[in-house]
Structure formats: C-alpha cells, structure tokens
Tab-separated table of C-alpha atoms and ligand atoms in Angstrom:
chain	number	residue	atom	x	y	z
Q	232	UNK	CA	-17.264	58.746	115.717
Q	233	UNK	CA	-20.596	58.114	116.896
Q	234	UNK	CA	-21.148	55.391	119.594
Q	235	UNK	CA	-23.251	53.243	117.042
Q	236	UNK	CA	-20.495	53.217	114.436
Q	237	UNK	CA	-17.717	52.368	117.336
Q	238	UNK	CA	-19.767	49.724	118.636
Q	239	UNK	CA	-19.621	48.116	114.992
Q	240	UNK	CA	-16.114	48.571	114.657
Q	241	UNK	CA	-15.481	46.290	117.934
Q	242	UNK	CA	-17.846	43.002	116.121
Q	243	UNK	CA	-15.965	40.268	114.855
Q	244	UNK	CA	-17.104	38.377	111.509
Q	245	UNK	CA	-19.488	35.412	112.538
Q	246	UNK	CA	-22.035	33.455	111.556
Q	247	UNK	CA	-25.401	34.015	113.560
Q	248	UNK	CA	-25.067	37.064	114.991
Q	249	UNK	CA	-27.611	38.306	117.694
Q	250	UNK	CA	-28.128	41.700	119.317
Q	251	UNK	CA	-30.360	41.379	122.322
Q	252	UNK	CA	-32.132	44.794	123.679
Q	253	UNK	CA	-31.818	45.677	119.988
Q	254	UNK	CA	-34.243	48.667	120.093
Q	255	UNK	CA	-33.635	50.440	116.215
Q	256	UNK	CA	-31.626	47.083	114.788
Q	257	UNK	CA	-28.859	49.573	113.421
Q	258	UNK	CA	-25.843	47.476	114.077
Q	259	UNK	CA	-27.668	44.251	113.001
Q	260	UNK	CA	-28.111	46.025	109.731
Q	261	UNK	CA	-24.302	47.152	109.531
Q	262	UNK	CA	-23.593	43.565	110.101
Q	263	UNK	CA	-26.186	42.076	107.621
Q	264	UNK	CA	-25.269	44.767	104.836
Q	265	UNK	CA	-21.860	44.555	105.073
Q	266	UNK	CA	-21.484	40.637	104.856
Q	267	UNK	CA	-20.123	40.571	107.962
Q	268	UNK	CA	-22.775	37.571	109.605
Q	269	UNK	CA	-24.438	35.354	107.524
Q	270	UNK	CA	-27.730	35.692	109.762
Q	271	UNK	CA	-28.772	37.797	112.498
Q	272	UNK	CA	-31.230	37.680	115.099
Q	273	UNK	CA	-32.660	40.774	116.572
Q	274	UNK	CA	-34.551	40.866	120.450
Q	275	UNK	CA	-35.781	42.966	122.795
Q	276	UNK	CA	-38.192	42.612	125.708
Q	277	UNK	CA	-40.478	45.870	124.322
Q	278	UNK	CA	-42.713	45.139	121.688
Q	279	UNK	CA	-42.448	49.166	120.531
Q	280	UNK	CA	-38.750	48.661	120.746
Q	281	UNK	CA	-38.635	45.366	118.477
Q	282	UNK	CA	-40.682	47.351	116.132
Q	283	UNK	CA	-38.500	49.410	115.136
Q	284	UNK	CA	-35.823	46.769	114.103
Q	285	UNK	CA	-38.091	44.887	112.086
Q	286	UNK	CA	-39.087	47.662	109.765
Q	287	UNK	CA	-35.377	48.726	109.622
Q	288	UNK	CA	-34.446	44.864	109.066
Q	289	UNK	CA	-38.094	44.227	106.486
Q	290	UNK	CA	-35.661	43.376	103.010
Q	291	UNK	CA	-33.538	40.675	105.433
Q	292	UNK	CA	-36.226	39.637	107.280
Q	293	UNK	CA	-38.337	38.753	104.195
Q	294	UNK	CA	-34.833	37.278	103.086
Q	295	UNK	CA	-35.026	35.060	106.118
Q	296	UNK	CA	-31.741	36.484	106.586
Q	297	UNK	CA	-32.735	37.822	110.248
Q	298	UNK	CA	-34.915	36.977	112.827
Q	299	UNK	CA	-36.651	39.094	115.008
Q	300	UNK	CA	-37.960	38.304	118.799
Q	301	UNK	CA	-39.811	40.010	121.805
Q	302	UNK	CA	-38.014	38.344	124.832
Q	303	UNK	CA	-36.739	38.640	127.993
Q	304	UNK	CA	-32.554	38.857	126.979
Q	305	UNK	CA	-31.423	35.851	125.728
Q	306	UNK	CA	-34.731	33.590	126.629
Q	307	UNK	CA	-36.056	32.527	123.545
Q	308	UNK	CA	-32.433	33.111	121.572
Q	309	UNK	CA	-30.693	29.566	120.603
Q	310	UNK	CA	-27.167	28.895	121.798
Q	311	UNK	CA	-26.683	28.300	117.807
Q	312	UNK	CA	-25.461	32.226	117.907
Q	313	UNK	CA	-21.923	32.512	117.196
Q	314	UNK	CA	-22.042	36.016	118.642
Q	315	UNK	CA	-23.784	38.580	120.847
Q	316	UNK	CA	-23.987	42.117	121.048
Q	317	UNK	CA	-25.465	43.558	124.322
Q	318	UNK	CA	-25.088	47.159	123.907
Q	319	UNK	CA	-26.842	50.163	125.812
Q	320	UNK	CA	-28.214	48.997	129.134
Q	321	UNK	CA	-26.480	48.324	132.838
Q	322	UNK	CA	-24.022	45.764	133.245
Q	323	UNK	CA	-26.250	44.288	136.520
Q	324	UNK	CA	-28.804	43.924	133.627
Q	325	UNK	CA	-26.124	42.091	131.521
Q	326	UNK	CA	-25.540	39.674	134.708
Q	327	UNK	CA	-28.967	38.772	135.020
Q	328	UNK	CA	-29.490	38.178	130.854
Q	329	UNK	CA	-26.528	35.875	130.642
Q	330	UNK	CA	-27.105	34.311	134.650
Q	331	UNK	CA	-30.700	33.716	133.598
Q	332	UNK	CA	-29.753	32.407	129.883
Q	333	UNK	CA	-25.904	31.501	128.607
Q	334	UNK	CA	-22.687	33.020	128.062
Q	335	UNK	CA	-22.339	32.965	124.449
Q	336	UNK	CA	-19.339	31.507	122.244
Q	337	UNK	CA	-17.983	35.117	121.717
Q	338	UNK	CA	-19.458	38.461	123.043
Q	339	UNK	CA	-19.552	42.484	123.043
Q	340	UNK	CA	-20.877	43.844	125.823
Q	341	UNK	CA	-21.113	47.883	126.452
Q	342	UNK	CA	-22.824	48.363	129.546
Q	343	UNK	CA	-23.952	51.742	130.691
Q	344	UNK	CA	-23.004	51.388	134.281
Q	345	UNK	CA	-21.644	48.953	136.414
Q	346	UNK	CA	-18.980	47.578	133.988
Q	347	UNK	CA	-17.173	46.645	136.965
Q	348	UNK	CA	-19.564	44.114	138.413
Q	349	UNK	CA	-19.630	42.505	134.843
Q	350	UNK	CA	-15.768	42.182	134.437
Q	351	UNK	CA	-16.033	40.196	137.610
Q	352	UNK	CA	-18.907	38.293	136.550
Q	353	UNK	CA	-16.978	36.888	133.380
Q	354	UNK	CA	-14.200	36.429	134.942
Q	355	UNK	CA	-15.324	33.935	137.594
Q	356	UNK	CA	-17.291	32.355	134.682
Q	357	UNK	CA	-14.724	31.715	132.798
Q	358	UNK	CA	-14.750	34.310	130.351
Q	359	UNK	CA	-11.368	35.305	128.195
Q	360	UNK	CA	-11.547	38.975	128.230
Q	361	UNK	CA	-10.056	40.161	124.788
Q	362	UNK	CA	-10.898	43.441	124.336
Q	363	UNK	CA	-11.441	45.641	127.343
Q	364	UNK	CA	-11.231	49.570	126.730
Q	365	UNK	CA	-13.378	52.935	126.963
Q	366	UNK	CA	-14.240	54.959	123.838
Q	367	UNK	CA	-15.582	58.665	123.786
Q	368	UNK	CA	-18.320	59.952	121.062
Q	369	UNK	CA	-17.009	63.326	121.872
Q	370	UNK	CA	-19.724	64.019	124.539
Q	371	UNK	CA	-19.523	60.482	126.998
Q	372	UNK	CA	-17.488	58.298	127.636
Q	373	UNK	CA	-18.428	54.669	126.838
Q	374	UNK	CA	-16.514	50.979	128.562
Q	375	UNK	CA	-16.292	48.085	125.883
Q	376	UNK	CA	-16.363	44.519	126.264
Q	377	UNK	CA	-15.548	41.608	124.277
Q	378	UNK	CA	-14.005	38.322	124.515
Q	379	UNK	CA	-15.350	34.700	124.339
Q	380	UNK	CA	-16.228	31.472	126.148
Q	381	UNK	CA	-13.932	28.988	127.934
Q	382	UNK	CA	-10.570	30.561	129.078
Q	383	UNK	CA	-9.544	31.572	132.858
Q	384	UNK	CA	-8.328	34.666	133.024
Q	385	UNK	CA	-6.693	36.982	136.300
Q	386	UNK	CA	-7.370	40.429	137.128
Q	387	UNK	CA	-5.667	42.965	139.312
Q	388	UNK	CA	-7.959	45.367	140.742
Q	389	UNK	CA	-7.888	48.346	139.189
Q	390	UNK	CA	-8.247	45.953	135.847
Q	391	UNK	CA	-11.166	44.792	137.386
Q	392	UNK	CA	-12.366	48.451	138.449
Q	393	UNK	CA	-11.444	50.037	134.983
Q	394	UNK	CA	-10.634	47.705	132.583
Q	395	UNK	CA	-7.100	46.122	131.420
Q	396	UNK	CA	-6.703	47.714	128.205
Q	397	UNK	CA	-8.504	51.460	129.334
Q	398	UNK	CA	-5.308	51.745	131.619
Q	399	UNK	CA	-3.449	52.108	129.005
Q	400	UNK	CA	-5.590	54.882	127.019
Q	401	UNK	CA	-5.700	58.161	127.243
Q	402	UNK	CA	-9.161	58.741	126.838
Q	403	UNK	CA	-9.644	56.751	130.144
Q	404	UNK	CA	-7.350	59.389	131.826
Q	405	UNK	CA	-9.333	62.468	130.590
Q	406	UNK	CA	-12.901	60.462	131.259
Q	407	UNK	CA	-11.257	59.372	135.441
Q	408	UNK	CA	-9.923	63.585	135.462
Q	409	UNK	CA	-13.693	64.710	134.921
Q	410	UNK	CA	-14.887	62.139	136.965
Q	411	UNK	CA	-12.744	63.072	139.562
Q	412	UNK	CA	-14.070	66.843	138.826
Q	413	UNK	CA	-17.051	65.892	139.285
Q	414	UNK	CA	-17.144	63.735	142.449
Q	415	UNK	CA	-15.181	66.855	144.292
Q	416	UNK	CA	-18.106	69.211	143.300
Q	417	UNK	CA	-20.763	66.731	144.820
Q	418	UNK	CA	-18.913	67.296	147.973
Q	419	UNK	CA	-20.457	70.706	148.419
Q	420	UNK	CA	-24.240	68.871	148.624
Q	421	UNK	CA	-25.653	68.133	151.644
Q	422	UNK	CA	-25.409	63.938	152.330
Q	423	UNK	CA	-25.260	61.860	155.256
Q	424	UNK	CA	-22.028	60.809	157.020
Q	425	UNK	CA	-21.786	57.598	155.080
Q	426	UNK	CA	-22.552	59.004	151.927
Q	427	UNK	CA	-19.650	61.594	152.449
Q	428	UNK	CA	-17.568	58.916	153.452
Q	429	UNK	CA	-17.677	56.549	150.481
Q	430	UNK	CA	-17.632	59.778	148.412
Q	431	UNK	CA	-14.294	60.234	149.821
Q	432	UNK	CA	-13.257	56.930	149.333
Q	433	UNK	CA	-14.275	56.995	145.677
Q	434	UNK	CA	-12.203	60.254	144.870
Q	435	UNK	CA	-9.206	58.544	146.896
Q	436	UNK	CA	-9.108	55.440	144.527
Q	437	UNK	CA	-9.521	57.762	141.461
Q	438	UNK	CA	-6.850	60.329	142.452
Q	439	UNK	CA	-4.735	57.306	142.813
Q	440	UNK	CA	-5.254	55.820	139.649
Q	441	UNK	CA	-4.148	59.348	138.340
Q	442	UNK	CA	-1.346	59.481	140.510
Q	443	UNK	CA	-0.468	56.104	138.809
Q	444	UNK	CA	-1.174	57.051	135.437
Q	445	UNK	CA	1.591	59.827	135.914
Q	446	UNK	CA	4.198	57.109	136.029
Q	447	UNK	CA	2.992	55.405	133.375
Q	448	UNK	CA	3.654	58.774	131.110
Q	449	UNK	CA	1.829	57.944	128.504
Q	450	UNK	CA	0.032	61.605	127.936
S	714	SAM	C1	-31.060	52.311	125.407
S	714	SAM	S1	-31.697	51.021	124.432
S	714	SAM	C2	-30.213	50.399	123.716
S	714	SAM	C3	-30.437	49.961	122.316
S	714	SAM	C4	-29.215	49.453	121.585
S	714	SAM	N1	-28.759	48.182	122.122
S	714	SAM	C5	-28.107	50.463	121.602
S	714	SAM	O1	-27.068	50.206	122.216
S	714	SAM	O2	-28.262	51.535	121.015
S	714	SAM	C6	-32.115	49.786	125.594
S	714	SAM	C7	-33.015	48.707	125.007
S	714	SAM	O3	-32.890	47.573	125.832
S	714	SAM	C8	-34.148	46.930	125.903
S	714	SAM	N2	-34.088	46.039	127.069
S	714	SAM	C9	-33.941	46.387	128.365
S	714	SAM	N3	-33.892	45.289	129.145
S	714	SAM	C10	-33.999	44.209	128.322
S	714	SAM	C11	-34.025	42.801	128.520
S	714	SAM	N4	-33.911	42.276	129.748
S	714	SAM	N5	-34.130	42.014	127.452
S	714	SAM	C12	-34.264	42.521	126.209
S	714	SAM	N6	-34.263	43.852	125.962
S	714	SAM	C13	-34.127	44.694	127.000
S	714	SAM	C14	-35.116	48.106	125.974
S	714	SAM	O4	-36.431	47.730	125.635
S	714	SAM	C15	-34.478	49.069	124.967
S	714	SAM	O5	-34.965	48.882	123.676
C-alpha cells in the first residue's frame, strides 16, 4: 500500500479536520470525499505547495467545505479542529509546530526522522499515545503517530526509542535488521573517534533490541 493510502487508513472520523504542511491536499480529499470530516482545512508555509491543494480541493473549496491557508504550522489554524494530520516532515519540526501553536484534541503525526524526540515531547505534554507503530510502502519504512489530548501516559525506553506498538511488529524487526546492516557498513568510512564511538553505541542498542525481539518469538 502506498504511504498516502496508509496514512488515511490511520485518520479517525471528525469534524474539522486539518492537515498542516499539506503540499498536494491528497488525504484532505480522501477525507472530504469519503464523508469522513465534515470540513477540512488545508496549510502549508509554501505558497507553491498550498497551490497545489487548492486546485486539487477547487469543488470543496467553492463548497466552503475546506479551507485553505499559507502559514507557518498551526499559526493561523483555530483550535476549533477536531483533528490534525502532520504527515511528511521531521518530528523536531513537529515539536516546534505544536510548541509554537497547540496540541490538538486528537492527532496523526508521521514524522520523517526523529520520531523519538516527538514521543517524548507528547508524553511530557500530556499526550495519550494510542496508536504507535511503523508501516512499510514496500521500499521505506515509515513510524506512525496518533493519540489525543489530556491523558498521562509512561514509557519504557525502548517504547520511547521505537515505539510501543512497533515492538510488537514484524515489520519493525526487518526495518531495525537493515538498519543494523546498514550502520555496520558505515563503519568502514573514515570518521572521527567520537563519531565511531556513538556509531558503536547505536549498533549496540539495535543488536539488543534484536537480541530481545528473539525472545519475544514473534517471527
Ligand atoms: C514532503 S512534503 C509532505 C506533504 C504531505 N504532508 C505528505 O505527507 O505527503 C512537506 C511539506 O511540508 C511543508 N512544510 C514544511 N515546514 C512547514 C511548516 N513549518 N508549516 C507548514 N508547512 C510546512 C512544505 O512546504 C512541504 O509542502
């Protein structure tokens, strides 16, 4: 399935939904044409980007079924939204939307990199975690995000590192075994001592978790 579609599939019925750093406006079509909001708002800090959306989005638009933006994340974007897709940027960019705006009611957050830093950022804001997994499109590997306003939650570490729910997949396994792969091969480039160092430290903690996974048996 392509990312797109899986990021769709994780978006609970609502009604205002907003994607912020929309670019094309694909899912807020899905949502729109499948009855699945009863009004969207689109936004994203290029104009070129935003563009794109609102020619996708015209018929709704027109409708004044959706709304369309050029902001800075979630700047000019009411806390009226029942939900909010971030989807396709880092998760320190993520931080610094929601620090610099709101944590909305309920969320879906797919961050490129970084997912790590955001778990932690929800969690000391507290954020209820619902969903928390990794999802392949056959070519990368993708960590999903969703939950909702207003309930403390704990982590354990490698939660925290990984995700609670990607622990238990088995398309987190094969994404940590090519990571691993691929941390071992940078070993053969030339880096400082430091750099070697935390390399090491980084294919420690993954052939852990892999060493973990093996009791778990769930391949
Ligand atoms: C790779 S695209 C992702 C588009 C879409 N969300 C997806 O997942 O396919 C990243 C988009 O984020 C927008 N963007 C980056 N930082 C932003 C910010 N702080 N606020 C709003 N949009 C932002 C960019 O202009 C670009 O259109």
């Amino acid at each position: 399935m392509d990312r797109i579609s899986k990021l769709c599939s994780y978006l609970p019925r609502c009604k205002i939904f907003a994607d912020v750093a929309c670019d094309h406006g694909y899912v807020a079509k899905y949502m729109l044409k499948n009855g699945l909001c009863d009004s969207a708002v689109v936004s994203d800090i290029s104009e070129k980007c935003l563009k794109k959306a609102e020619i996708l989005l015209a018929d709704y638009i027109s409708a004044n079924k959706c709304r369309a933006v050029c902001c800075d994340g979630l700047k000019q974007i009411g806390r009226e939204v029942d939900c909010v897709l971030i989807a396709g940027i880092g998760g320190e960019e993520i931080i610094k939307i929601l620090s610099e705006g709101f944590i909305p009611k309920s969320f879906v957050f797919q961050p490129m990199k970084n997912a790590g830093a955001l778990r932690k950022f929800l969690l000391e804001n507290d954020c209820f975690i619902g969903t928390d997994d990794i999802f392949t499109d056959g070519k990368k590997y993708y960590f999903i995000i969703s939950g909702m306003k207003g309930m403390a939650q704990k982590y354990g570490k490698e939660q925290l590192l990984y995700g609670k729910d990607s622990l238990d997949n088995p398309v987190f396994y094969e994404y940590l075994s090519k990571e691993l792969a691929k941390k071992k091969s940078y070993l053969l480039n030339k880096m400082s001592a430091d750099s070697r160092r935390d390399l090491m430290r980084q294919i420690k903690q993954i052939e852990e978790v892999l060493k973990g996974e093996a009791g778990r048996n769930i391949r």
